[in-house]
Structure formats: structure tokens, C-alpha cells
Amino acid sequence: MAAMTPTAPLTPAARRVLEVATELFYTRGINTVGMELVAERAGVTKKTIYDRFGSKQQLVVQYLRARDARWREHLGGYLERAGDAPRARVAATFDALERWMDEENPRGCAMVNAYAELSDPEHPGRAVAEEQKRWLHGLYADLAERAGAADPAALGDALAMLHEGAVVARNVTGVRDAARTARAAADALMTVHGAD
Amino acid sequence: MAAMTPTAPLTPAARRVLEVATELFYTRGINTVGMELVAERAGVTKKTIYDRFGSKQQLVVQYLRARDARWREHLGGYLERAGDAPRARVAATFDALERWMDEENPRGCAMVNAYAELSDPEHPGRAVAEEQKRWLHGLYADLAERAGAADPAALGDALAMLHEGAVVARNVTGVRDAARTARAAADALMTVHGAD
DNA sequence: GTGAGTATACCGACCGGTCTGTTTACCTGC
DNA sequence: GCAGGTAAACAGACCGGTCGGTATACTCAC
């Protein structure tokens, strides 16, 4: 449940680089941020970055993994406190999202943004984003199934769509209570699907 | 209802530039595509582009407006055929979305993508995306109100979230029947909200 | 003759990435 | 206990290429 910390074998300089890159790539965009800036902000030479990460592509992959890990950890805490009832757990995902968007997500979903920026189908960062979204849909599908929904796959997808849609609504449209609205809609959908 | 065609006063070369830019910016991303490539593909010199559009920023704005106009026209046809019943009209928006995603949207929502790419808050392209999303939420809020929903603003937001979420689900997660799933969920939500 | 276009050269800035060489610190085996 | 090796980091110059944008000069059609 706790962090898997794949950041364990990182040298101190590499850890600083990854932290700085995570912040810069998210807030300014991947293509907008050059390696020189990352190096400077981390108090490191480009040489060090390339020695540790190999290429910008791979640094981007690490960035996406790191952000995803942070989100899953955040969500995990909410799920733990929610108990076992599927319905409460679904509600908890939207509470987690609300807090996350308030505190860590001023620029929308890092995975969706990266998917937009990395148009090259070969870029390994795309696979990270895809995997993250598949995981999220799987999470909701699992909760839908445990709740005894008639069509768990469809309900799971619908819940995930509300989740993603709330992020866009908050980020681009400026809907402040997007997560709460999504949570209420999710709860209503569960009722309709005959979920506990 | 029909297209406002702000493209009317464009010279033939400018029209070609806008067409090519629209295609390239959407499929490859705004920051990835250089003006030189746009010029070459349009069979035009950079001079001509800068004479007609002034800057890349403004060409991007025109691109976003052009794509939005295409989408609204597409949607308009579906709404016209759907008749006056709000519930049928809501369903029609998801049918329109399904067709749109099949035919014109292999890379997700151009507005969301642009919002991800254009991190500079001063970039005028961001305002175009914001306006487009406000319009979409307004459309759903209006339909919710006409349907006699108890809380039209909340239902409108929820419907818009399903819409946006379906785009992400289709694009990143690869959910093939995302629009149909979203449509069913939207219909269920309308029932819950006591809409006609 | 004015507006729309072509052709081409150019600008400074920045991009991702490589290179040579130096310093520091820790581990290990005779 | 000291030599040798290695990993991590430093400093900083350098590479070819692309970026958005500008300048000059010429053609063509209404």
C-alpha cells in the first residue's frame, strides 16, 4: 500500500533533478522546458542529468511515473479511511480528487497533458499515460463489480469518465465544485445500476 | 445556426495555410510544428503567412476557432434532427460526439490539448479553449433547464463532464464505445434529476 | 500602382545531446 | 596504511539543427 519508492536507487543529484523536472514539466509543459533549465534549477550540470537519465525521453518517463505514484499514494489514503463498502470507496475517490485538484493539480491531469504534448506514437511517455488510465478504469470497474452492479464494465467506465471530466471542468472551464458535482452524479449512477 | 464563416475575408493562400495548420497543429501538436513546415505544406512562403496572420500565436487562435466552428456545425446537424425534446437533444449530443470521434478526433479534444501545450497564461489561444468549454457547459445547462431538472446547473455540469470524460476515455484509454456508455449514463442522470 | 504572391537569405536564440577533463569520496586488497 | 579502482559529481565548451520572425527583391494581375 505504501509507496513503492522506485526512487530508491537515485543519487542525491538525480533525486533533485527528478523533483525539479516534475515541477517544471507539469507547470510549464514538457516541450516548453529545456534540459538546460532543469539542470540549472537542480543545481546540476547537464552532464549529470544525461549520466543519470540518458535522455530527455527517459526523464519524462520518470517524471510521469513519479507523479502517478504521488497520486496513487494520495488516493490510497482516502480509500483506506473509506472502509470496505464499495459505495463509500467510490465517493472517497472523488473526495481524494477534490483535495488533489485543490492542492496539486492547477494544470489538469499530467497524463492527459503529456498525451497531448507527446504526439510521437513511439514516445515511451505515452505508454505510461495509457497504463495510468487503464488502471483508473480498472479501479472503478472493480468497485462497480464489488458493488454488485448489473453491468460493472459500463458503470466503471462511466465513473471514470466523470472523474476525468471533472478534471477538465475544473481546469479549463473553471468549475470550482467539479469534484463534488461528479461525486453526486457518480452516486446517482450507482443507484441506477443497482449497486450497494 | 449555420457557420459564421469568419474565414470569409481570407485570401486563397491564407485559406490553404489555415487548412494545413489546422491539420498539422491537431495531429502533431502546436509546439511540435514549425512555421516552415506549415508554409511548405501549404505551398506558400513564410512571408505570406506572416503577412496574413501576423504571428504563430494568431495562427493558433485561428486554428482553434476553425476547429471549434467545425465541431459546432457538426453538432448543429445532430441537434436539428433530434427535434425539440431536451432528452432527445442530450442523447443527440453524444451521438454527434461518437461520430465526431470516429471521424475527426483521433487525438482527443483540440481545446484540451491546446490548453496543455500553451502554458503561458497570456497566450490568447487559452481564452479560445476556455470560451469553448464554457459554451459546452452552457449548452448542457440549458438543456437541463429545459428538461425541468431540479438542479439544472449541476446536471448540466455532470453531462458536460461525461462528454469530456468520454473523449479522454476514447483517446487515451482506448475505450471504443465511450460515447455510447456516456450517453446511457447521461440518460440515467436525467431520470434521476426528474428531467423530461 | 497596389495587393498578393514568390524566392531566398538571414537573424539571434534556443534545442537536445556530447565531449574533455577535474575533483571528491568511498571501497577494497595487498 | 596505502595504492588502485570506481562512482558521482563538478566545470564548461561545443555540436548540428531548428525555432519564430524579418529583410530584400522580384513577378503578376486587376
PDB file of C-alpha atoms (C1' of nucleotides) in Angstrom, chain D residues 4-5 8-10 17 22 25 29:
ATOM      1  C1'  DG D   4      44.218   1.306  -7.004  1.00  0.00           C
ATOM      2  C1'  DG D   5      39.764   1.334  -8.635  1.00  0.00           C
ATOM      3  C1'  DA D   8      29.291  10.615  -8.581  1.00  0.00           C
ATOM      4  C1'  DA D   9      29.589  14.909  -9.350  1.00  0.00           C
ATOM      5  C1'  DC D  10      31.750  19.139 -10.972  1.00  0.00           C
ATOM      6  C1'  DG D  17      19.904  21.663 -36.164  1.00  0.00           C
ATOM      7  C1'  DT D  22      12.467  39.704 -40.641  1.00  0.00           C
ATOM      8  C1'  DA D  25      13.936  41.994 -54.268  1.00  0.00           C
ATOM      9  C1'  DA D  29      -2.953  40.571 -62.135  1.00  0.00           C
TER      10       DA D  29
END
